[in-house]
XYZ file of C-alpha atoms in Angstrom:
512
model
C 19.148 -13.837 -7.930
C 16.937 -14.936 -5.032
C 13.356 -13.696 -5.128
C 12.401 -11.502 -2.191
C 9.616 -13.127 -0.183
C 7.260 -11.394 2.246
C 7.810 -12.364 5.869
C 5.581 -15.162 7.113
C 4.722 -16.127 10.670
C 6.974 -18.874 11.914
C 5.307 -22.116 12.934
C 6.704 -24.022 15.908
C 9.220 -26.656 14.914
C 8.758 -30.209 16.089
C 12.165 -31.074 17.463
C 12.465 -30.178 21.142
C 16.020 -31.460 21.359
C 18.790 -28.968 22.111
C 20.705 -27.989 18.982
C 24.282 -27.416 17.944
C 24.887 -25.390 14.773
C 27.762 -26.147 12.389
C 28.918 -22.963 10.675
C 31.948 -22.001 8.624
C 33.111 -20.698 5.290
C 32.514 -22.812 2.147
C 34.304 -26.125 1.630
C 35.685 -26.719 5.123
C 33.852 -30.065 5.496
C 30.723 -29.129 7.467
C 28.473 -31.524 5.541
C 30.958 -34.385 5.801
C 31.149 -33.782 9.554
C 27.346 -33.618 9.742
C 27.070 -37.005 8.011
C 29.708 -38.478 10.311
C 27.931 -37.248 13.436
C 24.467 -38.520 12.458
C 25.944 -41.745 10.982
C 24.123 -41.369 7.656
C 24.860 -39.971 4.192
C 22.121 -37.348 4.225
C 23.953 -34.210 3.192
C 25.523 -34.094 -0.266
C 29.291 -33.762 -0.078
C 31.613 -32.774 -2.899
C 35.068 -31.301 -3.426
C 33.431 -28.321 -5.113
C 32.812 -25.414 -2.707
C 29.304 -24.094 -2.204
C 27.296 -27.310 -2.590
C 25.187 -26.813 0.576
C 22.646 -23.975 0.530
C 19.704 -24.779 2.814
C 20.231 -25.737 6.423
C 19.618 -29.362 7.365
C 18.951 -30.979 10.736
C 19.820 -34.416 12.080
C 20.151 -36.167 15.427
C 23.292 -37.321 17.206
C 22.657 -40.475 19.219
C 24.916 -42.547 21.457
C 23.851 -45.268 23.854
C 23.617 -44.011 27.404
C 24.248 -40.392 26.405
C 22.102 -37.369 25.700
C 20.588 -37.152 22.216
C 20.785 -33.750 20.557
C 20.164 -32.147 17.176
C 22.872 -30.972 14.805
C 22.282 -28.345 12.109
C 24.345 -28.209 8.915
C 24.467 -24.813 7.194
C 25.757 -23.393 3.943
C 29.144 -21.729 3.651
C 29.206 -18.170 5.041
C 31.320 -15.453 3.439
C 31.652 -12.253 5.511
C 33.870 -9.226 5.130
C 35.506 -7.238 7.917
C 32.269 -5.282 8.459
C 30.154 -8.430 8.951
C 28.504 -7.874 5.557
C 28.138 -10.699 3.061
C 30.972 -10.988 0.566
C 30.922 -12.757 -2.775
C 31.270 -16.502 -2.357
C 32.346 -19.316 -4.698
C 30.383 -20.045 -7.843
C 28.114 -22.656 -6.250
C 26.528 -20.125 -3.859
C 26.978 -16.926 -5.852
C 23.815 -14.863 -5.585
C 22.682 -16.827 -2.511
C 25.168 -15.459 0.053
C 22.626 -13.296 1.905
C 20.025 -16.085 2.018
C 22.600 -18.577 3.290
C 23.632 -16.138 6.030
C 19.964 -15.693 6.991
C 19.546 -19.465 7.236
C 22.726 -19.827 9.312
C 21.685 -17.030 11.676
C 18.298 -18.711 12.160
C 20.121 -21.940 13.031
C 22.424 -20.136 15.466
C 19.481 -18.373 17.117
C 17.880 -21.746 17.898
C 21.148 -23.435 18.929
C 22.497 -23.936 22.426
C 26.048 -23.862 21.072
C 27.960 -23.192 17.874
C 30.771 -25.131 16.218
C 32.904 -22.987 13.926
C 34.375 -25.442 11.419
C 37.693 -24.429 9.831
C 40.127 -26.139 7.450
C 43.374 -27.163 9.129
C 45.124 -27.646 5.794
C 44.332 -24.136 4.557
C 45.139 -22.510 7.874
C 43.497 -19.371 9.224
C 41.866 -17.243 6.505
C 40.264 -13.773 6.616
C 36.829 -15.361 6.160
C 37.465 -17.454 9.309
C 38.485 -14.366 11.266
C 35.508 -12.320 10.145
C 33.075 -15.124 10.959
C 34.681 -15.689 14.379
C 34.210 -11.990 15.170
C 30.555 -12.286 14.113
C 30.039 -15.345 16.347
C 31.645 -13.595 19.295
C 28.771 -11.115 19.283
C 26.221 -13.970 19.382
C 26.886 -14.560 23.080
C 26.732 -18.352 22.835
C 29.329 -21.053 23.530
C 31.612 -21.487 20.510
C 33.978 -24.368 19.761
C 36.419 -24.101 16.866
C 36.521 -27.472 15.095
C 39.731 -27.717 13.066
C 38.842 -30.213 10.347
C 41.085 -32.272 8.050
C 43.597 -33.066 10.801
C 44.159 -36.736 10.067
C 46.270 -37.693 13.084
C 47.783 -36.599 16.384
C 51.258 -36.150 14.901
C 50.307 -32.873 13.159
C 47.788 -31.503 15.635
C 50.054 -28.913 17.263
C 51.324 -27.637 13.929
C 47.871 -27.322 12.307
C 46.179 -25.811 15.362
C 48.812 -23.186 16.138
C 47.453 -20.182 14.226
C 43.817 -20.841 15.175
C 44.566 -19.946 18.824
C 44.366 -16.317 17.675
C 40.566 -16.696 17.400
C 40.282 -16.931 21.179
C 37.948 -19.937 21.259
C 38.532 -23.524 22.467
C 39.974 -25.717 19.701
C 39.464 -29.356 18.780
C 41.232 -31.115 15.869
C 39.124 -33.653 13.948
C 38.977 -35.466 10.641
C 35.415 -35.789 9.397
C 36.519 -37.977 6.497
C 38.403 -40.491 8.650
C 36.587 -40.187 11.981
C 39.541 -38.893 14.014
C 38.300 -37.362 17.306
C 34.648 -37.367 16.193
C 33.471 -39.105 19.353
C 35.448 -36.590 21.407
C 33.690 -33.852 19.441
C 30.315 -35.348 20.381
C 31.228 -35.152 24.058
C 32.427 -31.558 23.684
C 29.132 -30.666 22.015
C 27.199 -32.195 24.897
C 29.149 -29.991 27.294
C 27.651 -26.961 25.529
C 24.076 -28.207 25.984
C 21.755 -27.201 28.824
C 21.130 -29.717 31.576
C 18.798 -32.480 30.421
C 15.946 -34.197 32.262
C 16.749 -37.668 33.565
C 14.543 -39.334 30.930
C 16.454 -37.663 28.075
C 19.150 -40.340 27.806
C 19.117 -42.354 24.603
C 18.404 -46.035 25.230
C 18.433 -47.129 21.604
C 21.177 -48.383 19.380
C 24.143 -46.060 19.403
C 27.081 -48.367 18.782
C 30.191 -46.778 17.322
C 30.342 -48.928 14.225
C 32.260 -48.210 11.057
C 30.671 -45.618 8.826
C 31.521 -45.212 5.161
C 31.648 -41.641 3.919
C 33.363 -42.502 0.664
C 30.542 -41.396 -1.596
C 26.902 -40.502 -1.936
C 25.407 -43.640 -3.423
C 23.939 -42.871 -6.835
C 22.475 -46.303 -7.365
C 19.109 -45.994 -9.021
C 19.639 -42.468 -10.326
C 19.341 -43.631 -13.927
C 15.971 -45.196 -13.176
C 14.897 -42.037 -11.375
C 15.684 -39.538 -14.098
C 15.767 -41.762 -17.117
C 13.490 -42.279 -20.048
C 12.227 -45.621 -18.769
C 9.835 -45.487 -15.870
C 9.082 -49.194 -16.129
C 6.295 -51.342 -17.468
C 3.799 -53.925 -16.468
C 1.885 -54.753 -13.361
C -1.362 -53.202 -14.588
C -3.575 -56.089 -13.747
C -1.767 -57.648 -10.835
C 0.852 -55.199 -9.588
C 3.344 -58.027 -9.127
C 6.264 -56.053 -10.560
C 5.947 -53.081 -8.215
C 8.198 -53.035 -5.172
C 6.654 -52.708 -1.739
C 7.288 -49.196 -0.382
C 9.244 -49.223 2.843
C 7.623 -46.197 4.405
C 7.623 -45.381 8.110
C 5.160 -47.188 10.415
C 1.676 -45.800 10.954
C 1.533 -43.053 13.555
C -1.573 -40.849 13.278
C 0.195 -37.994 15.083
C 2.978 -37.677 12.505
C 2.638 -37.040 8.779
C 5.711 -37.050 6.528
C 5.339 -35.530 3.054
C 7.948 -35.636 0.279
C 7.985 -32.904 -2.367
C 8.849 -34.129 -5.870
C 8.906 -32.523 -9.287
C 10.960 -30.955 -12.038
C 13.321 -28.061 -11.294
C 11.693 -24.678 -10.671
C 8.171 -26.090 -10.267
C 7.822 -24.280 -6.938
C 8.442 -27.049 -4.392
C 10.392 -24.871 -1.961
C 7.886 -22.028 -2.289
C 5.085 -24.455 -1.424
C 6.970 -25.715 1.632
C 7.385 -22.139 2.851
C 3.724 -21.335 2.157
C 2.328 -24.493 3.796
C 4.539 -24.263 6.905
C 4.267 -20.492 7.352
C 8.071 -20.287 7.583
C 10.678 -18.818 5.269
C 12.556 -22.065 5.766
C 13.791 -22.841 2.260
C 15.833 -20.634 -0.046
C 13.622 -19.640 -2.974
C 14.951 -18.434 -6.309
C 13.825 -18.142 -9.899
C 16.967 -20.085 -10.797
C 16.288 -23.787 -11.505
C 18.191 -26.165 -9.231
C 18.311 -23.931 -6.149
C 17.572 -26.836 -3.780
C 20.178 -29.607 -3.737
C 19.847 -31.587 -0.513
C 16.677 -33.326 0.640
C 15.777 -31.112 3.592
C 13.309 -31.916 6.394
C 11.074 -29.025 7.478
C 8.830 -29.800 10.454
C 6.048 -27.913 12.168
C 3.091 -28.632 14.431
C -0.533 -28.381 13.359
C -2.872 -28.950 16.274
C -1.879 -32.248 17.854
C -0.044 -33.464 14.733
C 3.544 -33.180 13.644
C 3.961 -32.587 9.915
C 7.317 -32.930 8.182
C 7.931 -31.802 4.627
C 10.907 -33.213 2.780
C 11.895 -30.648 0.173
C 13.935 -32.217 -2.625
C 15.951 -31.249 -5.660
C 14.238 -31.049 -9.028
C 14.317 -34.181 -11.181
C 15.355 -33.741 -14.812
C 15.772 -36.237 -17.631
C 18.855 -38.410 -17.421
C 20.167 -37.131 -20.749
C 20.282 -33.588 -19.351
C 22.180 -34.447 -16.164
C 25.897 -33.833 -16.650
C 26.833 -32.800 -13.115
C 27.664 -35.344 -10.400
C 26.137 -33.140 -7.681
C 22.830 -33.071 -9.549
C 22.975 -36.848 -9.934
C 23.331 -37.235 -6.166
C 20.471 -34.771 -5.654
C 18.158 -36.626 -8.029
C 18.906 -39.938 -6.354
C 18.121 -38.454 -2.930
C 14.857 -36.999 -4.250
C 13.441 -40.372 -5.257
C 14.720 -42.071 -2.128
C 12.777 -39.512 -0.106
C 9.509 -40.738 -1.636
C 10.096 -44.223 -0.217
C 10.483 -42.826 3.304
C 7.474 -40.516 3.227
C 3.845 -41.285 4.005
C 2.614 -39.332 0.979
C 4.460 -37.754 -1.954
C 3.349 -34.377 -3.295
C 4.186 -34.247 -7.006
C 4.474 -30.562 -7.885
C 3.876 -29.570 -11.519
C 4.228 -26.192 -13.198
C 0.920 -24.918 -14.616
C 2.749 -22.561 -16.982
C 4.717 -25.444 -18.515
C 1.699 -27.714 -18.901
C 2.118 -31.494 -18.976
C 5.658 -32.493 -19.959
C 7.160 -35.873 -20.740
C 9.144 -35.774 -17.518
C 5.936 -35.170 -15.555
C 4.435 -38.259 -17.181
C 7.531 -40.310 -16.337
C 7.354 -39.297 -12.697
C 3.635 -40.156 -12.545
C 4.281 -43.528 -14.171
C 7.130 -44.268 -11.760
C 5.130 -43.396 -8.655
C 2.089 -45.330 -9.906
C 4.163 -48.375 -10.790
C 5.764 -48.398 -7.348
C 2.353 -47.918 -5.727
C 3.644 -44.866 -3.903
C 0.874 -42.854 -2.193
C 0.944 -39.506 -3.978
C -1.112 -36.512 -5.011
C -0.531 -33.958 -7.754
C -0.272 -30.234 -7.016
C -0.425 -28.015 -10.096
C 1.388 -24.880 -8.920
C 1.319 -21.308 -10.312
C -2.325 -21.697 -11.325
C -2.902 -18.000 -10.570
C -0.645 -17.078 -13.509
C -2.702 -18.999 -16.084
C -5.195 -16.880 -18.080
C -8.776 -17.784 -17.260
C -9.658 -18.703 -20.847
C -6.904 -21.335 -20.914
C -7.946 -23.055 -17.673
C -10.417 -25.608 -19.161
C -7.879 -26.973 -21.651
C -5.159 -26.994 -18.992
C -7.302 -28.925 -16.521
C -8.257 -31.410 -19.245
C -4.596 -32.067 -20.044
C -3.697 -32.739 -16.411
C -6.690 -35.043 -15.943
C -5.662 -36.873 -19.097
C -2.201 -37.416 -17.624
C -3.825 -39.306 -14.736
C -6.047 -41.417 -16.977
C -4.424 -44.680 -15.859
C -4.355 -43.718 -12.169
C -7.600 -41.751 -11.707
C -7.538 -42.293 -7.936
C -4.692 -39.757 -7.546
C -5.927 -36.428 -6.085
C -5.360 -33.439 -8.383
C -5.255 -29.994 -6.768
C -4.632 -26.613 -8.373
C -2.646 -24.302 -6.092
C -0.528 -21.177 -5.938
C 2.349 -20.915 -3.476
C 2.597 -17.173 -4.104
C -1.030 -16.212 -3.494
C -1.995 -19.121 -1.226
C -4.817 -20.164 -3.568
C -5.946 -23.778 -3.120
C -3.556 -24.586 -0.252
C -6.276 -25.233 2.337
C -7.212 -28.777 1.172
C -3.607 -29.984 0.700
C -2.853 -31.247 4.213
C -6.342 -32.737 4.871
C -6.153 -34.602 1.563
C -2.656 -35.887 2.361
C -3.903 -37.160 5.731
C -6.826 -38.860 4.010
C -4.554 -40.599 1.486
C -2.301 -41.768 4.277
C -5.247 -43.088 6.337
C -6.656 -44.976 3.331
C -3.293 -46.709 2.882
C -3.814 -48.406 6.238
C -7.395 -49.616 5.722
C -7.825 -53.213 6.901
C -10.929 -55.205 5.882
C -12.037 -58.439 7.530
C -12.079 -61.650 5.485
C -15.825 -62.200 5.916
C -16.612 -58.709 4.664
C -14.207 -59.210 1.778
C -15.848 -62.392 0.582
C -19.311 -60.899 0.775
C -17.926 -58.096 -1.355
C -16.487 -60.630 -3.805
C -19.905 -62.268 -4.234
C -21.462 -58.886 -4.915
C -18.768 -58.002 -7.463
C -19.206 -61.320 -9.305
C -23.010 -61.066 -9.257
C -22.967 -57.643 -10.862
C -20.527 -58.571 -13.579
C -19.164 -62.068 -14.128
C -15.672 -62.461 -15.592
C -15.748 -62.956 -19.368
C -15.169 -66.328 -20.976
C -11.551 -66.757 -22.029
C -10.520 -69.650 -24.286
C -13.975 -71.244 -23.863
C -13.779 -71.234 -20.060
C -15.011 -68.711 -17.492
C -12.618 -68.116 -14.554
C -13.874 -69.315 -11.184
C -13.309 -67.237 -8.046
C -12.820 -69.184 -4.810
C -12.152 -66.558 -2.118
C -10.614 -63.157 -1.420
C -8.231 -61.997 1.299
C -6.300 -58.859 2.179
C -2.603 -59.660 2.295
C -1.126 -56.296 3.284
C -1.727 -52.638 4.018
C 0.288 -49.633 2.873
C -0.867 -49.974 0.215
C -3.968 -52.156 0.619
C -3.269 -55.404 -1.233
C -6.131 -57.756 -2.086
C -5.554 -61.297 -3.369
C -8.224 -63.217 -5.303
C -7.752 -66.975 -5.448
C -9.076 -68.280 -8.771
C -8.813 -71.471 -10.781
C -6.633 -69.880 -13.484
C -5.152 -66.401 -12.967
C -4.025 -66.218 -16.604
C -7.682 -65.990 -17.686
C -8.283 -62.731 -15.782
C -8.009 -59.965 -18.358
C -6.867 -56.416 -17.636
C -10.290 -54.725 -18.136
C -11.896 -57.084 -15.643
C -9.070 -56.536 -13.152
C -9.728 -52.794 -13.396
C -13.441 -53.373 -12.841
C -12.663 -55.377 -9.695
C -10.344 -52.661 -8.381
C -12.952 -49.959 -8.949
C -15.563 -52.065 -7.157
C -13.300 -52.613 -4.140
C -12.488 -48.911 -3.974
C -16.176 -48.056 -3.997
C -17.162 -50.634 -1.371
C -14.380 -49.906 1.104
C -14.053 -46.172 0.401
C -10.447 -46.347 -0.695
C -10.767 -43.478 -3.120
C -7.285 -41.991 -3.331
C -4.724 -44.447 -1.959
C -2.849 -46.821 -4.279
C -4.161 -50.375 -4.336
C -2.844 -53.726 -5.472
C -5.243 -56.365 -6.776
C -3.639 -59.725 -7.400
C -4.998 -62.979 -8.818
C -3.482 -66.303 -7.836
C -4.230 -69.735 -9.254
C -5.614 -72.270 -6.850
C -7.531 -75.481 -7.494
C -9.111 -75.623 -4.067
C -11.664 -73.577 -2.263
C -10.776 -72.224 1.146
C -10.996 -74.955 3.792
C -10.631 -77.871 1.381
C-alpha cells in the first residue's frame, strides 16, 4: 500500500504553457494518445490495464499554431459517490494516489479531455467520472478513442451523447482525427500573446506507435556492463546530452527498485509529485518533474528501478528499464540512488561501471542513511568508497529523503559537476601543463624506449576530452595514463566531472 507522506510546500513548476489534462478510466488509450499528440514514444503503452501511475507532461507543437502542454494521467476508478473504487491489478492499492495526481493535473489545466473507449461503449466508470468532471467547472471534451474510421463514427458515438459533453471520435493508434483533436484542444485554451505561436518544426509526418523500443535493454540490466577504455576511453560512446544552458539543469534519477528515487524527487522539489510506496517497481514511466530555484529551472527525471536482466520477466518492466537508461543520456547529470540498508550490491556496481564507461556525469546518493545504526556507519562508508575505487572523482553523498538529512549539497554539487563538464582550456595553457606533468614524472621506459610527448590539445567538452600526441601510443601504460588524468584534474580543477584522456601516435611535432 502507498506510504502516507506529510504535505510539503509546492514549488512553482517551470512550464508556463496552458495545459490540457487527459483523464479516463484504465486502458482507454490515454498514453497512446499522449504519445501521438507529442509525436514521441515517451509514455509506456501496453494492452494490460493500469500501466500508467504517475502523471506525465509533454508539449504539443504545430507550425504556426499555439504550443500547449498535455498531461497524461493514470486510470481513474470512481463509484457513484465519487469515491475511489478498486481498479485493475496494475493500479490496485494506488487508486487514491492516482486520483490525487489526476486532480492536481486538472486543477492546473485550462481544459479536460475525458478519454473513453468506443469499442467498449459507455461504462459506469465513464459515467461516474463524467459526473465528477462536471463539478470541476472547466471545459470538457469527450474523446471517443479506438474509432478507426468515419464509417462507424455515428454508431460508436451514439451512447456517449448521454454524458452531455461535446464528442470527438479519434484513433490514437492510427492517427484518425488527431490533428482535429489538437485544434479542439486549442479552442479550450485561454487567449495567447502574439509571440506564443510556434515557429519551429511542426510538420505532420508519420509517427510509429507500434511499440516501445526495447533496444539496449539487455545492456542496461544485464550482467555485462562492458570493458576497456581505462587508459584511453576510446570505447565509450559520446553522451548526447542537451546543450549547455546555465539557467536549466536536468537531473536523471537512476537506481535499483525501491532505493528511494521518487521520495528524493519529492523531497528535493518540495512537491508530492511522485507516487511513493514501499512496493518495489511503483514508478514505471520516466517522468519529468520541474521547479524553479532562484533564476534556474531544475528538472528531475524520475525513472523506474533497474534490476538484473535475469530477473526481468515482464515486458512492461523491460520497457521501463530501457527508458531509465535512455534518460541518463538526455540529462546533464545522473543521480545514482543507492539503498544504505542494502549496502553495495552487484547491480549497484554494474550501474556504476556502465555510467563510468560511458563517461556519463553522475554522482552517488546513498539514501536511507538515517536508518543505519551509528556503529555500522564506518564500515558502510568504506564499502561505498571502495565501490568507487576506479572512478574516485564521482561525488558520494549520504542522504535521507524521509528526514531531509544531507539534501542541502545535492543541487549545488550537481551544478558543479555540470559546469566542470564544459570546462575549456586553451592550447597554450595545456602545453605548459604537459611540460609540468612530464617534468614531475617522466613516462616509464617500455620495450627499451621511453615514449615521447609532442603536444596536447582539448578535442571536446562534455566531457572534457584531452588528446596527447606521442610517438607511440602503445607504449603509454595504464598507471601512467591515470597519473596524467589526475594531474590534469588537479591543474584545471576538474574534480568531479568525467574526463577522457587519449593518446595518439604521431611522428611529427606540432607545426612540422
